[in-house]
Coordinates of C-alpha atoms in Angstrom, one line a residue:
M1003 CA 67.7 33.8 142.2
D1004 CA 69.5 35.2 145.6
G1005 CA 70.9 33.9 148.6
R1006 CA 72.7 30.9 148.6
H1007 CA 72.1 28.0 146.1
T1008 CA 71.0 25.1 148.7
G1009 CA 68.1 22.8 147.8
K1010 CA 65.5 24.5 149.1
N1011 CA 66.5 27.9 147.5
I1012 CA 66.8 26.7 144.1
A1013 CA 63.3 24.9 144.6
A1014 CA 61.8 27.9 145.8
A1015 CA 62.7 29.6 142.4
V1016 CA 61.8 27.2 140.3
L1017 CA 58.7 26.9 141.5
E1018 CA 58.1 30.2 141.7
V1019 CA 58.7 30.4 137.9
I1020 CA 56.3 27.3 137.3
S1021 CA 53.5 29.0 139.2
S1022 CA 53.8 32.4 137.0
Y1023 CA 53.2 30.3 133.9
D1024 CA 50.9 28.1 135.3
I1025 CA 52.2 25.0 134.0
E1026 CA 51.8 22.6 137.1
K1027 CA 50.3 20.0 134.7
K1028 CA 52.7 20.2 132.5
I1029 CA 56.5 19.4 134.0
G1030 CA 57.9 16.7 132.6
Y1031 CA 61.8 15.7 133.1
F1032 CA 64.5 17.7 135.1
T1033 CA 68.5 17.2 133.5
V1034 CA 70.7 18.1 136.3
D1035 CA 73.9 17.2 136.9
N1036 CA 75.0 14.8 140.1
A1037 CA 75.3 17.7 143.2
S1038 CA 73.9 16.9 146.2
N1039 CA 71.6 20.0 146.5
N1040 CA 69.4 19.1 143.2
D1041 CA 68.3 15.9 144.5
T1042 CA 67.2 18.1 147.6
A1043 CA 65.5 20.6 145.1
L1044 CA 63.8 18.0 143.0
A1045 CA 62.7 16.2 146.3
E1046 CA 61.0 19.7 147.0
I1047 CA 59.7 20.1 143.7
G1048 CA 58.2 16.5 143.2
D1049 CA 56.3 17.4 147.0
A1050 CA 54.7 20.5 145.7
L1051 CA 53.8 19.1 142.4
G1052 CA 52.8 15.5 143.8
F1053 CA 55.3 12.9 141.8
H1054 CA 58.4 11.0 142.6
W1055 CA 61.0 12.6 141.9
P1056 CA 63.8 10.2 141.1
E1057 CA 61.5 8.7 138.1
R1058 CA 61.7 12.7 136.8
R1059 CA 65.7 13.4 137.3
I1060 CA 68.1 12.8 134.5
M1061 CA 71.6 13.4 135.5
S1062 CA 73.7 15.5 133.0
L1063 CA 76.3 13.3 131.4
S1064 CA 78.3 16.2 131.3
S1065 CA 79.5 15.8 134.7
G1066 CA 79.7 12.4 134.9
M1067 CA 82.6 12.3 132.0
L1068 CA 84.0 14.9 133.5
T1069 CA 84.5 13.3 136.8
M1070 CA 85.3 10.1 134.9
A1071 CA 88.3 12.5 133.6
C1072 CA 89.2 13.5 136.9
L1073 CA 89.3 10.0 138.1
L1074 CA 91.3 8.8 134.7
C1075 CA 93.9 11.7 135.4
S1076 CA 93.7 11.5 139.5
A1077 CA 97.1 11.6 141.4
N1078 CA 95.2 8.9 144.0
T1079 CA 96.8 5.3 144.1
S1080 CA 93.7 3.5 145.1
S1081 CA 90.2 4.1 145.4
G1082 CA 90.9 5.4 148.8
G1083 CA 94.3 6.1 148.9
R1084 CA 96.5 9.2 149.4
E1085 CA 97.5 12.1 147.7
D1086 CA 100.6 12.2 146.3
P1087 CA 101.1 15.5 144.5
L1088 CA 104.7 15.3 143.4
G1089 CA 105.8 11.7 143.6
S1090 CA 102.9 10.7 141.2
F1091 CA 103.1 10.5 137.6
T1092 CA 100.2 11.8 136.3
T1093 CA 100.9 15.1 138.1
S1094 CA 104.3 15.1 137.7
V1095 CA 103.9 14.4 133.7
K1096 CA 100.8 17.5 134.0
K1097 CA 103.3 19.6 135.8
S1098 CA 106.3 19.0 133.0
I1099 CA 104.0 19.6 130.5
G1100 CA 102.7 22.5 131.8
Q1101 CA 106.0 24.5 132.9
T1102 CA 107.6 23.1 129.9
Y1103 CA 105.2 25.2 127.6
G1104 CA 104.2 27.9 129.9
R1105 CA 104.4 31.3 129.6
G1106 CA 106.9 33.8 131.1
S1107 CA 110.3 34.5 130.7
L1108 CA 111.3 30.6 130.0
S1109 CA 109.1 30.5 126.6
R1110 CA 111.5 33.2 125.0
P1111 CA 114.0 30.5 123.7
R1112 CA 110.6 29.0 122.4
S1113 CA 109.6 32.6 120.9
T1114 CA 113.4 33.3 119.5
A1115 CA 113.6 29.9 117.6
F1116 CA 110.0 30.2 115.9
E1117 CA 111.2 33.8 114.9
R1118 CA 114.4 32.4 113.8
Q1119 CA 113.1 29.4 111.5
Q1120 CA 110.3 31.7 110.1
K1121 CA 113.4 34.3 108.8
T1122 CA 115.2 31.5 107.7
L1123 CA 112.1 30.1 105.6
G1124 CA 111.0 33.4 104.3
S1125 CA 107.3 32.2 105.4
K1126 CA 104.7 34.8 106.1
P1127 CA 103.5 35.2 109.7
I1128 CA 102.3 32.4 111.6
N1129 CA 100.6 32.4 114.9
Q1130 CA 102.4 30.5 117.4
L1131 CA 100.6 27.0 118.7
R1132 CA 100.2 27.4 122.2
L1133 CA 99.7 24.7 125.1
S1134 CA 96.1 24.3 126.4
P1135 CA 96.7 24.6 129.9
D1136 CA 94.8 22.2 132.8
N1137 CA 92.2 24.4 134.6
A1138 CA 89.7 23.7 137.0
T1139 CA 87.1 25.7 134.8
R1140 CA 87.0 24.3 131.3
W1141 CA 85.7 21.1 130.3
F1142 CA 87.5 18.2 129.5
S1143 CA 90.8 20.5 130.0
Q1144 CA 92.7 17.3 130.9
F1145 CA 92.2 15.8 127.3
Y1146 CA 92.7 19.2 125.4
M1147 CA 96.1 19.8 127.1
M1148 CA 97.6 16.0 125.8
Q1149 CA 96.1 16.8 122.8
R1150 CA 98.1 20.0 122.1
A1151 CA 101.2 18.4 124.1
L1152 CA 101.3 15.5 122.0
R1153 CA 100.7 17.9 119.1
L1154 CA 103.6 19.8 120.0
K1155 CA 105.8 16.5 120.8
P1156 CA 108.0 16.9 118.1
F1157 CA 109.4 20.1 119.2
Y1158 CA 110.0 18.7 122.7
D1159 CA 114.0 18.3 122.8
T1160 CA 114.9 21.6 120.6
F1161 CA 112.8 23.5 123.0
I1162 CA 114.4 21.8 126.7
F1163 CA 117.8 22.5 124.7
E1164 CA 117.4 25.9 123.9
A1165 CA 115.5 26.4 127.4
R1166 CA 118.4 24.8 129.3
A1167 CA 120.9 26.8 127.1
H1168 CA 118.9 30.4 128.0
F1169 CA 118.9 29.5 131.5
D1170 CA 122.2 28.4 131.8
S1171 CA 123.2 31.9 130.0
E1172 CA 121.1 34.1 132.6
N1173 CA 121.4 32.2 135.9
R1174 CA 125.4 30.1 135.8
T1175 CA 128.5 31.6 137.0
R1176 CA 131.3 31.2 134.9
C1177 CA 132.5 28.0 137.0
G1178 CA 128.8 26.5 136.4
N1179 CA 127.4 26.9 139.4
L1180 CA 123.8 28.3 140.1
R1181 CA 123.7 31.7 141.3
K1182 CA 122.2 32.4 144.9
G1183 CA 118.5 32.2 145.5
V1184 CA 118.0 30.5 141.7
R1185 CA 116.5 26.9 141.2
E1186 CA 116.1 25.1 138.4
P1187 CA 112.6 25.5 136.5
Y1188 CA 110.9 22.3 137.3
F1189 CA 110.5 20.8 133.9
L1190 CA 114.5 21.3 133.7
Q1191 CA 115.4 19.1 136.6
E1192 CA 117.4 15.8 136.1
G1193 CA 114.4 13.3 136.4
N1194 CA 111.3 15.6 135.5
R1195 CA 111.6 15.7 131.6
L1196 CA 109.2 14.2 129.3
E1197 CA 110.8 10.6 128.7
E1198 CA 109.7 8.5 125.8
S1199 CA 108.2 6.3 128.2
D1200 CA 105.9 9.4 129.7
W1201 CA 104.4 10.3 126.1
E1202 CA 103.4 6.5 125.7
A1203 CA 101.3 7.4 128.9
I1204 CA 100.1 10.5 127.6
Q1205 CA 99.2 8.7 124.3
A1206 CA 97.4 6.5 125.9
L1207 CA 95.6 8.8 128.3
H1208 CA 94.1 10.9 125.2
D1209 CA 93.0 8.0 123.9
I1210 CA 91.1 6.8 126.3
L1211 CA 89.7 10.7 127.0
L1212 CA 89.1 10.4 123.6
N1213 CA 85.9 8.2 123.7
F1214 CA 84.7 10.8 126.7
E1215 CA 85.4 13.6 124.4
L1216 CA 83.1 12.2 121.2
V1217 CA 80.2 11.2 123.7
I1218 CA 80.2 14.4 125.2
K1219 CA 80.2 16.3 122.0
S1220 CA 77.7 14.3 120.4
L1221 CA 75.3 14.4 123.2
Q1222 CA 75.9 18.0 124.3
G1223 CA 74.3 19.3 120.3
D1224 CA 71.6 21.4 120.5
S1225 CA 70.6 21.3 116.4
Q1226 CA 72.8 24.1 115.7
S1227 CA 75.6 24.3 113.8
R1228 CA 79.1 25.4 114.8
E1229 CA 82.1 25.8 113.0
K1230 CA 84.8 25.1 115.6
Q1231 CA 82.8 22.7 117.0
R1232 CA 85.3 20.2 116.1
S1233 CA 86.4 16.5 117.0
L1234 CA 89.4 14.2 116.1
G1235 CA 86.9 12.0 114.4
E1236 CA 86.6 11.2 110.8
E1237 CA 84.8 14.1 110.1
A1238 CA 83.4 17.6 111.8
I1239 CA 80.6 16.7 114.2
D1240 CA 78.9 20.2 114.3
Q1241 CA 75.8 18.6 113.1
I1242 CA 75.2 15.7 115.8
H1243 CA 72.2 16.7 117.8
G1244 CA 72.0 15.5 121.3
A1245 CA 69.4 12.8 122.0
S1246 CA 68.3 10.8 124.6
W1247 CA 67.6 7.5 122.8
E1248 CA 71.6 7.7 122.7
I1249 CA 72.2 7.2 126.3
L1250 CA 72.4 3.8 126.4
D1251 CA 74.6 3.3 123.6
A1252 CA 77.1 6.6 125.3
Y1253 CA 77.6 4.1 128.3
E1254 CA 77.7 0.8 126.6
F1255 CA 80.5 2.6 124.4
L1256 CA 82.6 4.2 127.6
L1257 CA 82.3 0.9 129.6
D1258 CA 83.9 -1.4 126.7
G1259 CA 86.2 1.5 126.0
L1260 CA 87.4 1.4 129.7
E1261 CA 87.8 -2.0 129.8
T1262 CA 90.1 -2.3 126.8
A1263 CA 92.2 0.5 128.1
K1264 CA 92.8 -1.6 131.0
G1265 CA 94.8 -4.0 129.1
I1266 CA 96.5 -1.4 127.1
V1267 CA 97.6 0.6 130.4
A1268 CA 99.3 -2.4 132.0
G1269 CA 101.9 -2.9 129.8
L1270 CA 103.2 0.7 129.8
P1271 CA 106.4 1.5 132.5
E1272 CA 103.8 3.7 135.1
G1273 CA 101.0 1.2 134.3
D1274 CA 100.2 -0.1 138.0
H1275 CA 99.0 3.5 138.6
L1276 CA 97.1 3.6 135.1
V1277 CA 95.1 0.7 135.8
V1278 CA 94.0 2.0 139.3
N1279 CA 92.6 4.8 137.6
V1280 CA 91.2 3.1 134.5
N1281 CA 89.5 0.9 137.1
N1282 CA 88.3 3.8 139.4
A1283 CA 86.9 5.2 136.3
W1284 CA 85.2 2.0 135.0
K1285 CA 83.4 1.4 139.0
K1286 CA 82.2 5.4 138.7
L1287 CA 80.5 5.2 135.4
D1288 CA 79.2 1.8 136.1
S1289 CA 77.5 3.2 139.0
Y1290 CA 76.0 5.9 137.0
Y1291 CA 75.0 3.7 134.3
A1292 CA 73.2 1.6 137.5
K1293 CA 70.9 4.4 138.1
V1294 CA 69.5 4.7 134.4
G1295 CA 66.9 2.5 135.6
E1296 CA 65.6 5.4 138.6
S1297 CA 63.9 6.9 135.6
P1298 CA 61.7 5.3 133.0
L1299 CA 63.0 8.1 130.3
I1300 CA 65.9 6.6 128.9
Y1301 CA 64.6 3.1 128.5
A1302 CA 61.5 4.3 126.6
A1303 CA 63.4 6.7 124.2
A1304 CA 65.9 4.0 123.6
V1305 CA 62.6 1.6 122.6
L1306 CA 60.8 4.2 120.4
N1307 CA 63.6 4.8 118.5
P1308 CA 62.5 2.4 115.5
G1309 CA 66.3 1.4 114.5
K1310 CA 66.4 -0.4 118.0
R1311 CA 63.0 -1.1 119.5
W1312 CA 63.6 -3.6 122.1
D1313 CA 66.6 -4.4 120.9
A1314 CA 68.1 -1.3 122.5
F1315 CA 68.5 -3.9 125.7
D1316 CA 69.8 -6.7 124.0
G1317 CA 73.7 -5.6 125.3
W1318 CA 72.5 -6.4 128.6
Y1319 CA 72.0 -10.5 128.3
E1320 CA 75.9 -10.8 129.1
D1321 CA 76.1 -8.6 132.0
H1322 CA 72.7 -7.7 133.5
P1323 CA 70.3 -9.9 132.3
N1324 CA 68.1 -8.9 135.3
W1325 CA 67.6 -5.3 133.7
I1326 CA 65.7 -6.5 131.1
D1327 CA 62.4 -7.5 132.0
A1328 CA 62.4 -4.3 134.5
A1329 CA 63.4 -2.0 131.9
R1330 CA 60.2 -3.5 129.7
Q1331 CA 57.7 -2.9 132.5
Q1332 CA 59.1 0.3 133.1
V1333 CA 58.7 1.2 129.4
Y1334 CA 55.3 0.0 129.3
R1335 CA 54.0 1.0 132.4
L1336 CA 54.9 4.7 131.4
W1337 CA 52.9 4.2 128.5
R1338 CA 49.9 3.1 130.1
E1339 CA 49.9 5.6 132.8
Q1340 CA 50.8 8.7 130.9
Y1341 CA 49.8 8.1 127.5
K1342 CA 47.8 5.4 126.8
D1343 CA 44.4 7.1 127.4
L1344 CA 45.6 11.1 126.6
P1345 CA 43.2 13.0 125.1
I1346 CA 44.6 14.2 121.7
D1347 CA 44.0 17.7 119.9
A1348 CA 44.2 18.1 116.3
E1349 CA 46.4 20.8 116.7
D1350 CA 48.8 18.2 119.0
V1351 CA 49.9 16.6 115.3
L1352 CA 50.2 19.6 113.8
E1353 CA 53.4 20.9 114.8
P1354 CA 56.4 21.7 111.8
P1355 CA 58.8 18.8 112.0
R1356 CA 62.6 19.6 112.7
K1357 CA 65.0 19.1 109.9
A1358 CA 66.3 15.5 109.7
L1359 CA 70.3 15.8 110.7
R1360 CA 72.9 14.0 109.1
L1361 CA 75.1 12.3 111.8
S1362 CA 78.9 12.1 112.1
T1363 CA 80.8 8.8 111.1
N1364 CA 82.9 9.0 114.6
K1365 CA 83.6 6.0 116.8
F1366 CA 80.8 6.3 118.8
T1367 CA 78.5 6.7 115.6
N1368 CA 79.7 3.6 113.9
L1369 CA 79.1 1.4 117.5
K1370 CA 75.3 2.7 117.2
K1371 CA 74.8 1.9 113.5
Q1372 CA 77.0 -1.4 113.6
R1373 CA 74.5 -2.9 116.9
R1374 CA 71.5 -1.6 114.6
D1375 CA 72.8 -3.5 111.6
V1376 CA 73.5 -6.6 113.3
S1377 CA 70.8 -9.1 112.2
G1378 CA 70.6 -7.2 108.9
Q1379 CA 66.9 -6.5 110.0
T1380 CA 65.4 -5.1 112.7
S1381 CA 64.3 -6.9 115.2
A1382 CA 60.3 -8.2 115.8
S1383 CA 60.6 -9.1 119.2
L1384 CA 57.2 -7.9 121.2
S1385 CA 57.3 -6.6 124.8
P1386 CA 56.4 -9.7 127.1
C1387 CA 53.8 -7.0 129.2
A1388 CA 50.4 -7.8 128.6
S1389 CA 48.5 -4.7 127.4
P1390 CA 45.2 -4.0 129.8
A1391 CA 43.4 -3.4 126.3
A1392 CA 41.2 -7.0 126.5
T1393 CA 39.2 -6.8 123.0
E1394 CA 41.7 -4.2 120.5
P1395 CA 45.3 -4.1 120.4
D1396 CA 46.1 -0.3 121.8
E1397 CA 48.9 1.7 119.5
F1398 CA 52.1 0.7 121.3
E1399 CA 50.7 -3.0 120.2
L1400 CA 50.4 -1.9 116.8
W1401 CA 53.3 -0.3 116.6
E1402 CA 55.0 -3.5 117.8
H1403 CA 54.1 -5.4 114.9
D1404 CA 54.4 -2.2 111.8
H1405 CA 58.0 -2.6 110.6
A1406 CA 58.7 -0.9 107.6
A1407 CA 62.0 -1.8 105.5
G1408 CA 63.6 1.4 106.3
D1409 CA 63.1 1.7 109.9
K1410 CA 66.4 0.5 110.9
H1411 CA 68.3 3.3 109.2
V1412 CA 66.3 6.0 110.4
E1413 CA 68.8 8.9 111.9
D1414 CA 66.3 11.3 113.5
P1415 CA 63.6 9.7 115.5
R1416 CA 61.8 12.5 116.1
L1417 CA 61.3 13.2 112.2
Y1418 CA 59.8 9.3 112.0
W1419 CA 57.2 9.9 115.0
H1420 CA 56.1 13.5 113.2
K1421 CA 55.0 11.7 109.9
R1422 CA 53.4 9.3 112.2
R1423 CA 51.2 11.6 114.3
Q1424 CA 47.9 10.6 112.9
K1425 CA 48.6 6.7 112.6
Y1426 CA 49.7 6.9 116.5
P1427 CA 49.0 10.5 118.3
R1428 CA 49.3 9.0 121.4
L1429 CA 52.4 7.0 121.0
S1430 CA 53.7 9.6 118.9
R1431 CA 53.1 12.3 121.5
M1432 CA 55.0 10.0 124.2
A1433 CA 57.9 9.4 121.4
L1434 CA 58.3 13.2 121.2
D1435 CA 58.0 14.0 124.8
L1436 CA 60.6 11.7 125.8
H1437 CA 63.2 12.6 122.3
T1438 CA 62.8 16.3 123.4
V1439 CA 64.6 15.9 126.7
L1440 CA 68.2 16.9 126.8
P1441 CA 70.5 14.5 128.1
M1442 CA 73.1 17.2 129.0
S1443 CA 72.6 20.3 130.3
A1444 CA 75.2 21.9 127.7
E1445 CA 72.4 24.8 126.4
V1446 CA 72.1 26.3 129.9
E1447 CA 75.9 26.5 129.8
R1448 CA 76.1 28.0 126.6
L1449 CA 73.3 30.6 128.0
F1450 CA 75.5 31.5 130.9
S1451 CA 78.6 31.8 128.8
V1452 CA 76.2 34.2 126.1
T1453 CA 74.9 36.4 128.8
G1454 CA 78.4 37.1 130.2
H1455 CA 79.3 38.0 127.0
M1456 CA 77.3 40.4 127.2
V1457 CA 78.7 42.0 130.2
I1458 CA 81.1 43.9 129.2
P1459 CA 83.2 47.2 130.3
L1460 CA 81.2 49.1 128.2
R1461 CA 77.9 47.6 129.4
N1462 CA 78.7 46.5 133.1
R1463 CA 75.2 48.0 134.8
L1464 CA 73.0 46.0 133.0
H1465 CA 69.9 44.6 135.4
A1466 CA 69.1 40.8 135.5
D1467 CA 66.2 42.0 134.0
T1468 CA 67.6 43.4 130.9
L1469 CA 69.8 40.6 130.2
S1470 CA 67.0 37.8 130.7
L1471 CA 64.8 40.1 128.8
C1472 CA 67.2 40.7 125.9
Q1473 CA 68.2 36.9 125.7
T1474 CA 64.6 35.6 125.9
I1475 CA 64.2 37.3 122.5
R1476 CA 67.6 36.2 121.1
S1477 CA 66.0 32.8 122.2
W1478 CA 63.1 33.1 119.6
Y1479 CA 65.3 34.5 117.1
H1480 CA 67.1 31.5 116.9
A1481 CA 64.0 29.5 117.3
G1482 CA 62.1 31.4 114.2
V1483 CA 59.5 32.7 116.2
I1484 CA 60.8 36.5 115.4
Q1485 CA 62.5 37.2 111.5
D1486 CA 64.7 39.6 112.8
L1487 CA 67.1 40.9 115.8
D1488 CA 68.9 43.9 116.6
P1489 CA 72.5 43.3 116.2
M1490 CA 73.6 43.8 119.5
L1491 CA 71.3 40.5 120.5
K1492 CA 72.9 38.2 117.6
W1493 CA 76.3 36.1 119.3
T1494 CA 78.4 35.2 116.4
G1495 CA 81.3 34.5 118.5
N1496 CA 82.4 38.4 118.2
M1497 CA 81.3 40.6 120.5
I1498 CA 83.3 43.7 120.1
P1499 CA 83.5 44.3 116.1
D1500 CA 86.7 45.4 114.7
V1501 CA 87.4 49.1 114.4
E1502 CA 88.7 49.6 110.8
E1503 CA 91.8 52.2 110.8
S1504 CA 91.1 55.5 109.3
E1505 CA 93.7 56.2 106.9
D1506 CA 96.4 59.3 107.6

């Protein structure tokens, strides 16, 4: 797309692609972030193709989760407060961490101490563990900064001692005064060092953000194993796949976590500031949750998970009882208007199933399993909406009465519905359509990264059409459409191979 990324320009580019493939009648849902230009683009596309765009819009959870992280680590003292960049506890801690373990001349004491310790122990060379700095481009950089800082905490006092000695030896006179024009670095100034109370606050924020990291890593999955995709959960999460039927659980999990966090941070020395941040994050997340009902996809995807069915809405009885009937009406209306009388071809039910994946046992997954096993069996409650069919029950009604012993243990609903595509051809089509909508636009971000790695200094004049062609072929290869691929197109995490050194 050329020009500015305005909503109209985005819509024009998308409509051009849709028209070129002649798929105007096959458009489903759009997973987008919360930028206003995306709303404008979807409104333009909806007008052109004749659909109500809010019902087709799925807000990517990644953008919402990052907003929560920013609010939790914000320097504002209230939802409408003024920025206090130096007086704020959060900003002060972030600045202390960043400069304490930062690069430059002040990192020399750290390197010297590390090298001396290595020589003393006689160990083989070890890579130094450096800080993960907070930045504006990496997802959840605040969380990873705190995670690394907590890991380096045992060495903090030693580093401060050696940094002080190194600074004084180079910048103080024999009388102990600072040389003219020299200022102490921020992290060595009195009152700016990280005390035990600061570490407690960092640990509390880290624990809050850990819930968000677990959800993001779970919902951004694309069914592909990644060796370094790790979390602080009980086991590796690289086999969890992004699933639209987990979105409701994700919101409930995060909101419950923030409710618990309010009581935890209130007892900290800087609790007043942190409680405000947690409240702001909770309000923003709750406002996103309230918008879930704009699209029937999320409700229907949860209901068509055989392990949940209508129990997916049980968590609303206490706080949002008025949501339940509206959500049930939306699910049945989607079925009745788009799938109940859908013509089915034989080829539609013969596609190969995806391989069932083993889920992780981190906290987020445990919550989902607990809610599924509360009663010990799958609920047999039926939809209160009467079917328009007066003579015989439709597929949805038949499935509501069809309960197998293992339904509540189903881990991959897509495989479940693929096996039942002949018994419920239309309902399985509806379920597979909804369950294959990604809850996050993470795959697009990965594509941007992989494409960017193709444009290295040795290939800096590649045309956009060439990049598009290469990525299309690469996508076909990973999907199994083609069996072989040029090595240049295989992304394995190291685009530039190591060059073996020749022997002299």
